mmCIF file of N, CA and C in Angstrom:
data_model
loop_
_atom_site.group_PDB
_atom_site.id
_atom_site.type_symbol
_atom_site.label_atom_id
_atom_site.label_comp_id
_atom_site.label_asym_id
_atom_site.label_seq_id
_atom_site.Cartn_x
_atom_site.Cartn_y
_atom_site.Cartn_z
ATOM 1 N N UNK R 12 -33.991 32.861 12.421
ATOM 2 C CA UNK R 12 -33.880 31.475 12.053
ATOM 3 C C UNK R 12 -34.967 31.141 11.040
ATOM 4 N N UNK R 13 -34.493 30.455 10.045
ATOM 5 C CA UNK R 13 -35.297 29.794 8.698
ATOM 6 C C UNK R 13 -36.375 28.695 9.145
ATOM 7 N N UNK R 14 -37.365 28.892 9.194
ATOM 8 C CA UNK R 14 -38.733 27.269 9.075
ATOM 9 C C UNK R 14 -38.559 26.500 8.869
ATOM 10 N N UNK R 15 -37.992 27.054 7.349
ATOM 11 C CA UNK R 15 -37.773 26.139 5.996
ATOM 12 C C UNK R 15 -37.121 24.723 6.549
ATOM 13 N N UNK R 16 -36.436 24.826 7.550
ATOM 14 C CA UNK R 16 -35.677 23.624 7.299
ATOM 15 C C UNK R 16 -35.797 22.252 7.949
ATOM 16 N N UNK R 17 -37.016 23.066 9.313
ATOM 17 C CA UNK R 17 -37.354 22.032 9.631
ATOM 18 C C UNK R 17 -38.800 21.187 9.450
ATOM 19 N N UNK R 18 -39.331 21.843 8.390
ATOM 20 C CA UNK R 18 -40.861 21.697 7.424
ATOM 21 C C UNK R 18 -40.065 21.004 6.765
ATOM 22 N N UNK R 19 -38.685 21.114 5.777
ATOM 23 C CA UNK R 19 -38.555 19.906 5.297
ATOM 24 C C UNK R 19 -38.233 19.118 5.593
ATOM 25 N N UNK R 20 -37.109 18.689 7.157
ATOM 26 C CA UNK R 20 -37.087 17.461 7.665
ATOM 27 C C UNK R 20 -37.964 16.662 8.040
ATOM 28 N N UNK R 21 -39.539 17.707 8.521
ATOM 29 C CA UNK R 21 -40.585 16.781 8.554
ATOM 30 C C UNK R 21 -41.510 15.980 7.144
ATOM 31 N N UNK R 22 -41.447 17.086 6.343
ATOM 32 C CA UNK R 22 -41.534 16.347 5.219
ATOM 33 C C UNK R 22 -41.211 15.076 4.294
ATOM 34 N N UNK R 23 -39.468 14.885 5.002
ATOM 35 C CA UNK R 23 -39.076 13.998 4.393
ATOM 36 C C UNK R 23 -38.799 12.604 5.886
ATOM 37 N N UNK R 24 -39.587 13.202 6.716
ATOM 38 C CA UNK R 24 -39.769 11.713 7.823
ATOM 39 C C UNK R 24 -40.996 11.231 7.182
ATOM 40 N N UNK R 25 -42.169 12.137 7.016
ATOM 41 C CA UNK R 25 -43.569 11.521 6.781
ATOM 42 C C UNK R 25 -43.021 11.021 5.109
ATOM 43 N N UNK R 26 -42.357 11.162 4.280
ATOM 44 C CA UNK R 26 -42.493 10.688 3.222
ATOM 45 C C UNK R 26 -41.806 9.178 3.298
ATOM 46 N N UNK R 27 -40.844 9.025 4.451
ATOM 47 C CA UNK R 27 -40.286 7.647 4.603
ATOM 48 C C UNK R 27 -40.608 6.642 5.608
ATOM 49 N N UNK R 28 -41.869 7.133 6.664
ATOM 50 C CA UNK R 28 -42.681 6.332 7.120
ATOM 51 C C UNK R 28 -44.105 5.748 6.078
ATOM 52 N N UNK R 29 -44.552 6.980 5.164
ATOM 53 C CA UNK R 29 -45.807 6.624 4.210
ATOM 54 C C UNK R 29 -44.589 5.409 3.140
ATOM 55 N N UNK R 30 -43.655 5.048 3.184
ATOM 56 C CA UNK R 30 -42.930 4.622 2.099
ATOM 57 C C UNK R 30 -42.687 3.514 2.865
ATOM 58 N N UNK R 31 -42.044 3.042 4.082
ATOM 59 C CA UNK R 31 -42.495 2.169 4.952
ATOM 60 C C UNK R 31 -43.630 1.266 5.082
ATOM 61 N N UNK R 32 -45.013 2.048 5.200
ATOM 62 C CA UNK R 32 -46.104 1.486 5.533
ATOM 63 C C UNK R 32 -46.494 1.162 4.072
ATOM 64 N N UNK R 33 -46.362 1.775 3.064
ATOM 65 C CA UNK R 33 -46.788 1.055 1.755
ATOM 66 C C UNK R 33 -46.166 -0.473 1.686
ATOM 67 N N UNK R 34 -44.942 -0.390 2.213
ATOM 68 C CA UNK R 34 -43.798 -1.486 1.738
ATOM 69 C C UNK R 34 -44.404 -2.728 2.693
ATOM 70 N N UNK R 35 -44.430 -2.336 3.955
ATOM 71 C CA UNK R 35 -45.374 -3.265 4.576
ATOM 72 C C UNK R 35 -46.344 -3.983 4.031
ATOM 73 N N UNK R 36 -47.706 -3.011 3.899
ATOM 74 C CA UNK R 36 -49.040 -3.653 2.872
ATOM 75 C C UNK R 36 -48.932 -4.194 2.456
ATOM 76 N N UNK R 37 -47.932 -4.043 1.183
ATOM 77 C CA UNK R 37 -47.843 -4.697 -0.212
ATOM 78 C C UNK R 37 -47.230 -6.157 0.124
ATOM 79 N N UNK R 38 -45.965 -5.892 1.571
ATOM 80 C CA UNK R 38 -45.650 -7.345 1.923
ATOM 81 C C UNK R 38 -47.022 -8.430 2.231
ATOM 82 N N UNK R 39 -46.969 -7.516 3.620
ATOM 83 C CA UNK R 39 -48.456 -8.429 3.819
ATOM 84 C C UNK R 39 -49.637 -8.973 2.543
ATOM 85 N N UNK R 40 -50.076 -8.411 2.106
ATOM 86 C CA UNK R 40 -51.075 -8.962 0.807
ATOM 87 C C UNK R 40 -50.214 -9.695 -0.233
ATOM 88 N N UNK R 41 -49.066 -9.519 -0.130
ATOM 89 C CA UNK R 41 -48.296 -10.882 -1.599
ATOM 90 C C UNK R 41 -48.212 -11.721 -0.551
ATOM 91 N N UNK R 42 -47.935 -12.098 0.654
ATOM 92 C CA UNK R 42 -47.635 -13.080 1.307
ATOM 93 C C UNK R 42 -49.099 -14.062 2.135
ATOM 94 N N UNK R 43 -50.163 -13.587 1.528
ATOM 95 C CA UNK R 43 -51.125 -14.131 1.867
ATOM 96 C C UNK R 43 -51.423 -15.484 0.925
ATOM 97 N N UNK R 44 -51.012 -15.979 -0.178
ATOM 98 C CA UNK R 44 -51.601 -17.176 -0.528
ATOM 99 C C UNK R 44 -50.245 -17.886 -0.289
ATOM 100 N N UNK R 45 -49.091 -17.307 -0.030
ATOM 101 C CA UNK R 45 -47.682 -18.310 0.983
ATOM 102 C C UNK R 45 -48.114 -19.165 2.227
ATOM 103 N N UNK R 46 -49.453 -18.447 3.210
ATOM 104 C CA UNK R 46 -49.838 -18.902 4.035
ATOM 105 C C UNK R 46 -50.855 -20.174 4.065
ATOM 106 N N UNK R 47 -51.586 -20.108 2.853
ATOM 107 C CA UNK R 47 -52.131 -21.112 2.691
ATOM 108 C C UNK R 47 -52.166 -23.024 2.956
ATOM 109 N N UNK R 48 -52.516 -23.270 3.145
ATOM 110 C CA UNK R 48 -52.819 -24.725 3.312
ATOM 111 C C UNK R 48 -52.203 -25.380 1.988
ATOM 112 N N UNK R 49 -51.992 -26.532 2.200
ATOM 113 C CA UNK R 49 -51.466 -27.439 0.993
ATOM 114 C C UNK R 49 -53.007 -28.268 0.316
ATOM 115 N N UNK R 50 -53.176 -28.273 -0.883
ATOM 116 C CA UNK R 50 -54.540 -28.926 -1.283
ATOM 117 C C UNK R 50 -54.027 -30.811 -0.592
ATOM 118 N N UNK R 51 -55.243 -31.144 -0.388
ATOM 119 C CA UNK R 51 -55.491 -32.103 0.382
ATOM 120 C C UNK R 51 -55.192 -33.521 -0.877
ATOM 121 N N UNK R 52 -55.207 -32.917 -2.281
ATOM 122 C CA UNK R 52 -54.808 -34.153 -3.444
ATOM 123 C C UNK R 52 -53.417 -34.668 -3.586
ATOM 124 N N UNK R 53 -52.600 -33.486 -2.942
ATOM 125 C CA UNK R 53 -51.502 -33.831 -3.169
ATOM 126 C C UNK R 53 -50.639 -34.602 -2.275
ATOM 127 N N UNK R 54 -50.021 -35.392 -2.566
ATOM 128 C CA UNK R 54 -49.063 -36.434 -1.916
ATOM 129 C C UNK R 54 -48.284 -35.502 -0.593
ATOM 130 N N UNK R 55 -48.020 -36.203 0.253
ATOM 131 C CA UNK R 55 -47.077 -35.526 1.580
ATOM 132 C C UNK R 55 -45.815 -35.047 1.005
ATOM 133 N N UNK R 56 -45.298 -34.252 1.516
ATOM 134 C CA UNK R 56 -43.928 -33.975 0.825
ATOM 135 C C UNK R 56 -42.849 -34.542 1.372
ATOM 136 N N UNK R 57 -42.176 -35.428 0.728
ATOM 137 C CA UNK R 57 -41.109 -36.489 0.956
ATOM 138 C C UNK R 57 -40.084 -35.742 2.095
ATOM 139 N N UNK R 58 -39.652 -36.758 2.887
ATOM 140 C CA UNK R 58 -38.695 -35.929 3.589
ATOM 141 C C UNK R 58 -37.127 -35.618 3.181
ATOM 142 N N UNK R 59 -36.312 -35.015 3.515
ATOM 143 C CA UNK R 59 -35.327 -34.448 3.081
ATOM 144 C C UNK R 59 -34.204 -34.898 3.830
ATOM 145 N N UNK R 60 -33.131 -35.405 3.333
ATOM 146 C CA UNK R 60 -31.879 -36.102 4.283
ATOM 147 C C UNK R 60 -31.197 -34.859 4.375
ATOM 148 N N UNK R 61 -30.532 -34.712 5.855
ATOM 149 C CA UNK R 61 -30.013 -33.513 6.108
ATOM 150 C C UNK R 61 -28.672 -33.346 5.233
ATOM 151 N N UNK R 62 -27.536 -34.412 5.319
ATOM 152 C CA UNK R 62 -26.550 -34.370 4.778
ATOM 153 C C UNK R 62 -26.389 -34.113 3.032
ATOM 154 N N UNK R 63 -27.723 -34.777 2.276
ATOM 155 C CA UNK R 63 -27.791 -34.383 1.129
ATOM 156 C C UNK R 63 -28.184 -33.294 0.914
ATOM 157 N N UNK R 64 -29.019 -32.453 1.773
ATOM 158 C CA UNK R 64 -29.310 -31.112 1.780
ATOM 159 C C UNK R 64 -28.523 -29.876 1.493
ATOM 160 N N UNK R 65 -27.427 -30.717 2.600
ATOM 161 C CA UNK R 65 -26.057 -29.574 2.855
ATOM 162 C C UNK R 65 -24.739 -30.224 1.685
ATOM 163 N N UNK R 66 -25.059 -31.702 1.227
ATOM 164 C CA UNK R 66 -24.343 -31.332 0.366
ATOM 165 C C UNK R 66 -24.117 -30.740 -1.487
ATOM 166 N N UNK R 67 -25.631 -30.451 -1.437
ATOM 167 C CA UNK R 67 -26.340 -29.941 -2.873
ATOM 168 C C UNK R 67 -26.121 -28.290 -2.233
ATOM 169 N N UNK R 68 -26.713 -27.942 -0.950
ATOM 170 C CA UNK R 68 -26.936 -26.448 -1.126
ATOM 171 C C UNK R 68 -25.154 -25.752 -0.772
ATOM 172 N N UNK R 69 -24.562 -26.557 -0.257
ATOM 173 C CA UNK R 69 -22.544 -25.728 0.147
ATOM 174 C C UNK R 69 -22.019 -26.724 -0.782
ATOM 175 N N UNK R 70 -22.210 -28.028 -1.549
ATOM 176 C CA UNK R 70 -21.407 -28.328 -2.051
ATOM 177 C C UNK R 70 -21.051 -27.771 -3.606
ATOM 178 N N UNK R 71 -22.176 -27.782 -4.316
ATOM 179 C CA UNK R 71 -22.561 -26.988 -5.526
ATOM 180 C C UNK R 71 -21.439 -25.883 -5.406
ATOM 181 N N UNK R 72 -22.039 -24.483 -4.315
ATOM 182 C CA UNK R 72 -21.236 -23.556 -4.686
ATOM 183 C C UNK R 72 -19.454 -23.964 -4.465
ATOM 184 N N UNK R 73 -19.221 -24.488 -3.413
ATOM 185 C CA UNK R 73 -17.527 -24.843 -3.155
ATOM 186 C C UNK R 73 -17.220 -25.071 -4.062
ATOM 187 N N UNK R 74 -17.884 -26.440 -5.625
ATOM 188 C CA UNK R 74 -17.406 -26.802 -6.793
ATOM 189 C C UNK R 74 -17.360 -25.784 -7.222
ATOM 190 N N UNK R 75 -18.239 -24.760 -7.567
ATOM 191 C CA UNK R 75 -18.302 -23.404 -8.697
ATOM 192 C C UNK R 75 -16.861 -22.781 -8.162
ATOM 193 N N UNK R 76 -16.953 -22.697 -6.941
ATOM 194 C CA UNK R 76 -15.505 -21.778 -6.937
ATOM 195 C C UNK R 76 -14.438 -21.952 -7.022
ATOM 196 N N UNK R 77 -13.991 -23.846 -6.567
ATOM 197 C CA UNK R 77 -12.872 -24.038 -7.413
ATOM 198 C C UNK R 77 -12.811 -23.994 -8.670
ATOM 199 N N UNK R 78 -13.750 -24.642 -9.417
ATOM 200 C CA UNK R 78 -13.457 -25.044 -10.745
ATOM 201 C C UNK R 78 -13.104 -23.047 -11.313
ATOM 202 N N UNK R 79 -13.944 -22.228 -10.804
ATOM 203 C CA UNK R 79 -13.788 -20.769 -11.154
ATOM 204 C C UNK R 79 -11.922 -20.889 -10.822
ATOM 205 N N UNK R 80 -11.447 -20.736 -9.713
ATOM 206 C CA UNK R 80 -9.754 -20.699 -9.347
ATOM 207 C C UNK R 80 -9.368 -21.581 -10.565
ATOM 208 N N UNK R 81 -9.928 -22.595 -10.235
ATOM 209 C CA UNK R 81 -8.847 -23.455 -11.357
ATOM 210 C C UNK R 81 -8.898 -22.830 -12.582
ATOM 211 N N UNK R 82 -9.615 -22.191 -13.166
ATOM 212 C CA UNK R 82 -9.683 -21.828 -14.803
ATOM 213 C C UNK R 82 -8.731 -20.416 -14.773
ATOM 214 N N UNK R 83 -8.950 -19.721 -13.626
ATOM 215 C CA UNK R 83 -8.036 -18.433 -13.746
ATOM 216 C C UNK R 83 -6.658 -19.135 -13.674
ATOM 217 N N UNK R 84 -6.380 -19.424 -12.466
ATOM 218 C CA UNK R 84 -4.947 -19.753 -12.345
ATOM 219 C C UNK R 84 -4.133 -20.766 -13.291
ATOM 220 N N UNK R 85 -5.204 -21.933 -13.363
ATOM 221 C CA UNK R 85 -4.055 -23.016 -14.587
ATOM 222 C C UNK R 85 -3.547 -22.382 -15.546
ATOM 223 N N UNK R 86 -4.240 -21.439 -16.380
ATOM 224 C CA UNK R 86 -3.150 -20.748 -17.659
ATOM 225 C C UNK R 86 -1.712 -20.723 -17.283
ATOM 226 N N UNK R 87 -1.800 -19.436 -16.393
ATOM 227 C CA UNK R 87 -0.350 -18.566 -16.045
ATOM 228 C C UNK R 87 0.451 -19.861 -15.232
ATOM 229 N N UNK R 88 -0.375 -20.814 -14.430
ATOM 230 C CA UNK R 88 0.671 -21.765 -14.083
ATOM 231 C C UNK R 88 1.009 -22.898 -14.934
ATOM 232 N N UNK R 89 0.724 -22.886 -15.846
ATOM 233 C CA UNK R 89 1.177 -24.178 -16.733
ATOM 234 C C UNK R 89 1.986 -22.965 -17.993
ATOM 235 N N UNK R 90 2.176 -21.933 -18.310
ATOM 236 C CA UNK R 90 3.028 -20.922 -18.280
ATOM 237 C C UNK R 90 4.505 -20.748 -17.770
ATOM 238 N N UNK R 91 4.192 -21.318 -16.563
ATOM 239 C CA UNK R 91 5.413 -20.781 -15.555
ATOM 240 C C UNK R 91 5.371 -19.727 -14.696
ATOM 241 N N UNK R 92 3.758 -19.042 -15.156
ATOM 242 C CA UNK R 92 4.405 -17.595 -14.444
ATOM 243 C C UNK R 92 3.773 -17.335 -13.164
ATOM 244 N N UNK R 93 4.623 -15.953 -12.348
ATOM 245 C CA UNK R 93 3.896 -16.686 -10.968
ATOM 246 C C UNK R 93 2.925 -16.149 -10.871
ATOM 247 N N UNK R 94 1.919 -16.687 -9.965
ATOM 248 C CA UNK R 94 0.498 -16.083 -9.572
ATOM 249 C C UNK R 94 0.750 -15.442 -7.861
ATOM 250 N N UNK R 95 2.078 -15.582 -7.392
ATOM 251 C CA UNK R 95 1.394 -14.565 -5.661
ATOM 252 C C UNK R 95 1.426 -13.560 -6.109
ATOM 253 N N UNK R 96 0.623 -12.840 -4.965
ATOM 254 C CA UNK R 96 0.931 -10.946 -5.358
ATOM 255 C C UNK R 96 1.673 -10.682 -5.341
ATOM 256 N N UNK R 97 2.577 -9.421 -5.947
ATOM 257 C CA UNK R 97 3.654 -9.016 -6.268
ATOM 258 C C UNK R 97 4.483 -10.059 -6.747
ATOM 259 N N UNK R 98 4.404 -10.898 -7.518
ATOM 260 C CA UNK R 98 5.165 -12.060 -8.144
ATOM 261 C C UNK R 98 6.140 -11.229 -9.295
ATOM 262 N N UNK R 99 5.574 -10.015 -9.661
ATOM 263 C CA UNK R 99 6.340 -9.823 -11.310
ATOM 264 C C UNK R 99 7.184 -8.711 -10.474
ATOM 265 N N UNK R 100 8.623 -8.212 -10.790
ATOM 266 C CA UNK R 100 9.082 -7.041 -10.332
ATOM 267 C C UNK R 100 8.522 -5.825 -10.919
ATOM 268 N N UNK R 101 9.087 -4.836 -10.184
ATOM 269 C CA UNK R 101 8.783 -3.632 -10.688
ATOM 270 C C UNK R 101 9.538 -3.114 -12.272
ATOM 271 N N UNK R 102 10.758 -3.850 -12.384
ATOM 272 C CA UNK R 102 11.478 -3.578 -13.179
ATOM 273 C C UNK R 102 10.842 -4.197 -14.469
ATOM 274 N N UNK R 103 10.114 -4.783 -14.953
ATOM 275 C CA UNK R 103 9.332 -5.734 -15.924
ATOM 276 C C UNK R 103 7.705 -4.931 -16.247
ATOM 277 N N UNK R 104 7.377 -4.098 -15.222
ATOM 278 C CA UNK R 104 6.300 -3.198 -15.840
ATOM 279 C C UNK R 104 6.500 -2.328 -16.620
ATOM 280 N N UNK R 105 7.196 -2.049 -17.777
ATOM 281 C CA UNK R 105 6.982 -0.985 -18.476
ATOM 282 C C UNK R 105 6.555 -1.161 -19.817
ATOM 283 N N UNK R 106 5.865 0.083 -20.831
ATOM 284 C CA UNK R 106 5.373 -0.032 -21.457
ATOM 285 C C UNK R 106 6.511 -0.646 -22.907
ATOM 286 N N UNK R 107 6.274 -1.450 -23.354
ATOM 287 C CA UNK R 107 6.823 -1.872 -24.639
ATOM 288 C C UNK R 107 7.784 -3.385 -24.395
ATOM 289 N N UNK R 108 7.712 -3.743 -23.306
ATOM 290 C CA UNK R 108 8.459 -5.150 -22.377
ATOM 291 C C UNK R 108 9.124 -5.364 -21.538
ATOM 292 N N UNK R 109 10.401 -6.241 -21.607
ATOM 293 C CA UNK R 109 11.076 -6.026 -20.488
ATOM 294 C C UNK R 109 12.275 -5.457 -21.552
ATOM 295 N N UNK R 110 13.535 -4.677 -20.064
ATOM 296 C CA UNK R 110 14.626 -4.230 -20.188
ATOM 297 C C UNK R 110 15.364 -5.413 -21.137
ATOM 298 N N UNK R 111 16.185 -4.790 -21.784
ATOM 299 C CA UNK R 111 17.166 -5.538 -23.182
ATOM 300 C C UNK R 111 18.133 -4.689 -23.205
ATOM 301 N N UNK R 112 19.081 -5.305 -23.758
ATOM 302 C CA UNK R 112 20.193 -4.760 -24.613
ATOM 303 C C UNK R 112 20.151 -3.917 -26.033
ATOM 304 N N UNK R 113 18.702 -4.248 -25.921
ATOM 305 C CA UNK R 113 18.366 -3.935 -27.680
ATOM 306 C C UNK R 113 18.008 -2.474 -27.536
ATOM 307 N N UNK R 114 17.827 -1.915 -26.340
ATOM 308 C CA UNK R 114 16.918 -0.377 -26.092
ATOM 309 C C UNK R 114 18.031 0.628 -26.852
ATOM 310 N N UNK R 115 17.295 1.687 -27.108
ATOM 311 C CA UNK R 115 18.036 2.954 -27.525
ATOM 312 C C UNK R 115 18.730 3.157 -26.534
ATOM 313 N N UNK R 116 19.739 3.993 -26.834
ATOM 314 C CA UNK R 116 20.820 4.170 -25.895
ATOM 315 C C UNK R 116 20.443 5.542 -25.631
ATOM 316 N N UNK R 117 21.024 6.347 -24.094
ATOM 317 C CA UNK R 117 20.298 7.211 -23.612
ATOM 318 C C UNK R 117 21.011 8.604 -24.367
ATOM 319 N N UNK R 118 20.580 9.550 -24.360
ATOM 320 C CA UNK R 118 21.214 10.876 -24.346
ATOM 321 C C UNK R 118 22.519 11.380 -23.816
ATOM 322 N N UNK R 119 23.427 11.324 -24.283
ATOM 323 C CA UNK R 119 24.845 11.530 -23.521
ATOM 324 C C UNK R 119 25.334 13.208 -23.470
ATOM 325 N N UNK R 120 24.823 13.612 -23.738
ATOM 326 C CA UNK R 120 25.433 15.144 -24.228
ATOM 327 C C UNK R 120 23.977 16.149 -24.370
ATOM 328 N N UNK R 121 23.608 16.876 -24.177
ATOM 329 C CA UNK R 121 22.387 18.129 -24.330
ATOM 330 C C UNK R 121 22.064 17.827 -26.043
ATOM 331 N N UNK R 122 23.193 17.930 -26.771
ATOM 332 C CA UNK R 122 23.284 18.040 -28.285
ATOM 333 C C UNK R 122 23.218 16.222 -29.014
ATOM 334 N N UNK R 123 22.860 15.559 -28.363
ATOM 335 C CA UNK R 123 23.092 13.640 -28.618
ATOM 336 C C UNK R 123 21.756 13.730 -29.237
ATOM 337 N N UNK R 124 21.820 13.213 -30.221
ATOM 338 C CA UNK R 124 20.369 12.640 -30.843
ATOM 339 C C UNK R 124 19.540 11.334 -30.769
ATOM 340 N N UNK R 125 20.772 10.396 -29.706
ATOM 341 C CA UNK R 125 20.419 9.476 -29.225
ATOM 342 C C UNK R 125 18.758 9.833 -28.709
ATOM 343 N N UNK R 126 18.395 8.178 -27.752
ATOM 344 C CA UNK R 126 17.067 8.059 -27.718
ATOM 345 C C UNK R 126 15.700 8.453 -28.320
ATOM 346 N N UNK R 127 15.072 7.742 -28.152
ATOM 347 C CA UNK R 127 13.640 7.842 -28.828
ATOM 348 C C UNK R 127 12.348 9.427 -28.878
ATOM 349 N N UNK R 128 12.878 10.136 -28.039
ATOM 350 C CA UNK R 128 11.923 11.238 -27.708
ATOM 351 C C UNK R 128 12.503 12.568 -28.101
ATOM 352 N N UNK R 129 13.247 12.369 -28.600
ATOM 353 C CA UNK R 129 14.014 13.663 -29.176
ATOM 354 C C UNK R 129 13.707 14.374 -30.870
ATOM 355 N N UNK R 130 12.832 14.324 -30.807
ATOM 356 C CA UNK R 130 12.624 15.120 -32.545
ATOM 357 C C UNK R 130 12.805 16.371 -32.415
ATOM 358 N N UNK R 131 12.484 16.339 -33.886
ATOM 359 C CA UNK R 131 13.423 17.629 -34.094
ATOM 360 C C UNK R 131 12.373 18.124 -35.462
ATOM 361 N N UNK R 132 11.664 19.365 -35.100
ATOM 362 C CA UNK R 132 10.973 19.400 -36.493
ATOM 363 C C UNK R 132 11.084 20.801 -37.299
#
């Protein structure tokens, strides 16, 4: 049985506890002037109405996301076209539009020069 392999699993525990405890430190010491006292010049800090609270911090985003829906969807619905999933058939995906009367007509015979993919060089 190989060493090797478990010198490096220990290797790579002590490298993600020393990576841990750095991450710690560095928390602790940036979060030391957060703890601080408020200077004594400055005015009390006004209090905060709960309902205006909640309706600046959920109402804001709810607006962003309709007004976001509304800008995708109004095009295609003032269009006509539909927006549920699977709204378009399968028959309407292909490359160059939809099915017509106007298409090349298919290959009737081995020797037909009909349709589009048939060259000849």
């Amino acid at each position: 049985m190989n060493p090797r392999p478990a010198a490096s699993a220990v290797r790579r525990l002590v490298t993600v506890i020393a990576g841990l405890a750095a991450l710690t430190a560095t928390s602790l010491v940036l979060a030391g002037p957060a703890s601080a006292d408020v200077p004594e010049a400055w005015p009390p800090a006004p209090e905060v109405d709960r309902l205006h609270a909640i309706l600046l911090l959920g109402g804001i985003p709810v607006l962003l996301f309709v007004l976001i829906i509304v800008v995708t969807y109004l095009p295609a619905l003032m269009r006509g076209e539909s927006v549920t999933p699977g709204g378009s058939s399968v028959e309407d995906q292909w490359l160059g539009g939809r099915r017509s009367d106007a298409e090349l007509a298919a290959p009737d015979s081995e020797t037909s020069a009909a349709g589009g993919a048939s060259g000849g060089w």
